[in-house]
């Protein structure tokens, strides 16, 4: 994903690319951090500084997480059915599964 | 034909069918989804071109940073040029989700293997150009970009939403700058008109060649990458700009520009497409200068990138 130099044909080896970081911003207190994009930085501290400049120029956030992209474990789209299908046949997890008479209050 | 390749071809057909269904539902394609190679390469080309335009676009306006007439205008212009850098970074980040590296994109730009918008190959000869770029060039960019917020590739659409929010400031500061100059001296008014005369046609070219000569449009629209054709967007831009020009008190330099009651749109003349193709191929007034500047920044920044990487390696 990142980090390793890929020499251009016929050129001397090029410098290693700064690793890729995924950036998450908390818009305001009480909200979750939300993924906003990615950027390259040499280390964690630089990732936070760059994230501030790139993703919060207009008070978009009160808190930033920067995570090395290589460290993110992600489900694959191919696993979509086995991973998420079981949720579909458990309709009894939804409140609308249960019929309650209209005249019962506060339900 | 072996059994194995039969199976893999069937597998590919199933993947393509799933992809087509996602597009037909108007759902978004996300980075780890299977996609046709042509869809991927079309997106890489378009997003890279777009990212490079933001980065090269810092140069014409950056040209005036040290010479703006007031601290207020300087703060505004600095913020705007910084936004362009940010827009470039959002788009590079979106492009990288398609499996290309940042270095590859940067090198293709400075080697002239990927394009950027030809508008940035025109010089900024007067300070009024800063206003005209905000009003017309960013105005045209907004016309192009608003529909791209609904593009079928998720990361591209999300980057566009972020960019469009910020682009409105760019256009308004330009219009305000020009209207301030229009309330000034005769010389200032003449400077605005001269600037608009130079930028009007290149701004119309920003939407790309006419539909009949745009080979990629049809497939891109079928895939939901583009939502409107070049000519539709150009018409929209002209219709938007005419009342704005009237409010400013400037004349748009097109003798054929007239309201067409029947169509409900303005008729307008065609830009000089020979000039367009010449600039795209590298023959514009500033092509060489723009690329040389970008190349120098990349080369001269190399020791910084290496030093930061060495420092990080030491701390790790």
CSV table of C-alpha atoms in Angstrom, one decimal, chain A residues 15-107:
chain,number,residue,atom,x,y,z
A,15,UNK,CA,13.0,7.9,-2.0
A,16,UNK,CA,10.4,5.9,-0.1
A,17,UNK,CA,7.0,7.5,-0.2
A,18,UNK,CA,5.6,8.8,3.1
A,19,UNK,CA,3.0,6.3,4.4
A,20,UNK,CA,-0.7,6.8,3.8
A,21,UNK,CA,-2.9,7.8,6.8
A,22,UNK,CA,-6.7,7.6,7.0
A,23,UNK,CA,-8.1,10.7,8.7
A,24,UNK,CA,-11.2,10.8,11.0
A,25,UNK,CA,-12.7,14.0,12.3
A,26,UNK,CA,-15.1,14.6,15.1
A,27,UNK,CA,-17.3,17.5,13.9
A,28,UNK,CA,-18.3,18.6,17.4
A,29,UNK,CA,-18.6,17.2,20.9
A,30,UNK,CA,-21.2,14.4,21.1
A,31,UNK,CA,-20.6,13.2,17.5
A,32,UNK,CA,-18.6,10.2,16.3
A,33,UNK,CA,-15.3,10.6,14.5
A,34,UNK,CA,-16.1,10.3,10.8
A,35,UNK,CA,-13.8,9.3,8.0
A,36,UNK,CA,-13.0,12.3,5.8
A,37,UNK,CA,-10.1,11.1,3.5
A,38,UNK,CA,-6.5,10.3,3.6
A,39,UNK,CA,-3.1,11.9,3.4
A,40,UNK,CA,0.6,11.1,3.4
A,41,UNK,CA,2.9,11.9,6.3
A,42,UNK,CA,6.2,10.8,7.6
A,43,UNK,CA,5.0,10.1,11.1
A,44,UNK,CA,1.9,10.3,13.4
A,45,UNK,CA,2.6,13.9,14.5
A,46,UNK,CA,3.0,15.2,11.0
A,47,UNK,CA,-0.2,13.3,10.0
A,48,UNK,CA,-2.1,15.2,12.6
A,49,UNK,CA,-0.7,18.5,11.6
A,50,UNK,CA,-1.4,17.9,7.9
A,51,UNK,CA,-4.9,16.6,8.8
A,52,UNK,CA,-5.6,19.9,10.5
A,53,UNK,CA,-4.5,21.9,7.5
A,54,UNK,CA,-6.2,19.7,4.9
A,55,UNK,CA,-9.4,18.8,6.6
A,56,UNK,CA,-10.3,21.4,9.2
A,57,UNK,CA,-9.6,24.8,7.6
A,58,UNK,CA,-13.2,25.9,8.5
A,59,UNK,CA,-13.8,24.7,12.0
A,60,UNK,CA,-14.9,21.3,10.7
A,61,UNK,CA,-13.7,19.5,13.7
A,62,UNK,CA,-12.7,19.5,17.4
A,63,UNK,CA,-10.8,16.2,17.3
A,64,UNK,CA,-8.8,14.3,14.7
A,65,UNK,CA,-7.7,10.6,14.5
A,66,UNK,CA,-5.0,9.7,12.1
A,67,UNK,CA,-4.5,5.9,11.5
A,68,UNK,CA,-1.9,4.3,9.3
A,69,UNK,CA,-3.9,3.0,6.3
A,70,UNK,CA,-1.9,-0.2,6.3
A,71,UNK,CA,-3.2,-1.0,9.9
A,72,UNK,CA,-6.9,-0.8,9.0
A,73,UNK,CA,-8.5,-4.2,8.8
A,74,UNK,CA,-11.4,-4.0,6.4
A,75,UNK,CA,-14.1,-6.5,5.4
A,76,UNK,CA,-14.1,-7.4,1.8
A,77,UNK,CA,-17.1,-6.8,-0.5
A,78,UNK,CA,-16.9,-10.5,-1.4
A,79,UNK,CA,-17.8,-11.3,2.2
A,80,UNK,CA,-20.8,-9.1,2.1
A,81,UNK,CA,-23.4,-11.9,2.1
A,82,UNK,CA,-21.9,-14.2,4.7
A,83,UNK,CA,-21.1,-11.2,6.9
A,84,UNK,CA,-24.3,-9.3,6.7
A,85,UNK,CA,-27.0,-11.6,5.4
A,86,UNK,CA,-27.8,-13.2,8.8
A,87,UNK,CA,-29.1,-9.8,10.0
A,88,UNK,CA,-31.8,-10.0,7.3
A,89,UNK,CA,-33.6,-13.1,8.6
A,90,UNK,CA,-33.8,-11.9,12.2
A,91,UNK,CA,-36.7,-9.6,11.7
A,92,UNK,CA,-37.8,-10.3,15.3
A,93,UNK,CA,-35.0,-7.8,16.3
A,94,UNK,CA,-37.0,-5.0,15.0
A,95,UNK,CA,-39.8,-3.4,17.1
A,96,UNK,CA,-42.2,-3.5,14.2
A,97,UNK,CA,-42.2,-7.3,14.3
A,98,UNK,CA,-44.5,-7.1,17.4
A,99,UNK,CA,-48.1,-6.2,17.0
A,100,UNK,CA,-49.4,-4.1,19.8
A,101,UNK,CA,-53.0,-2.8,20.1
A,102,UNK,CA,-53.3,0.8,19.1
A,103,UNK,CA,-54.9,1.7,22.4
A,104,UNK,CA,-51.9,0.7,24.5
A,105,UNK,CA,-50.1,4.0,25.3
A,106,UNK,CA,-46.4,4.8,25.5
A,107,UNK,CA,-45.3,1.8,23.4
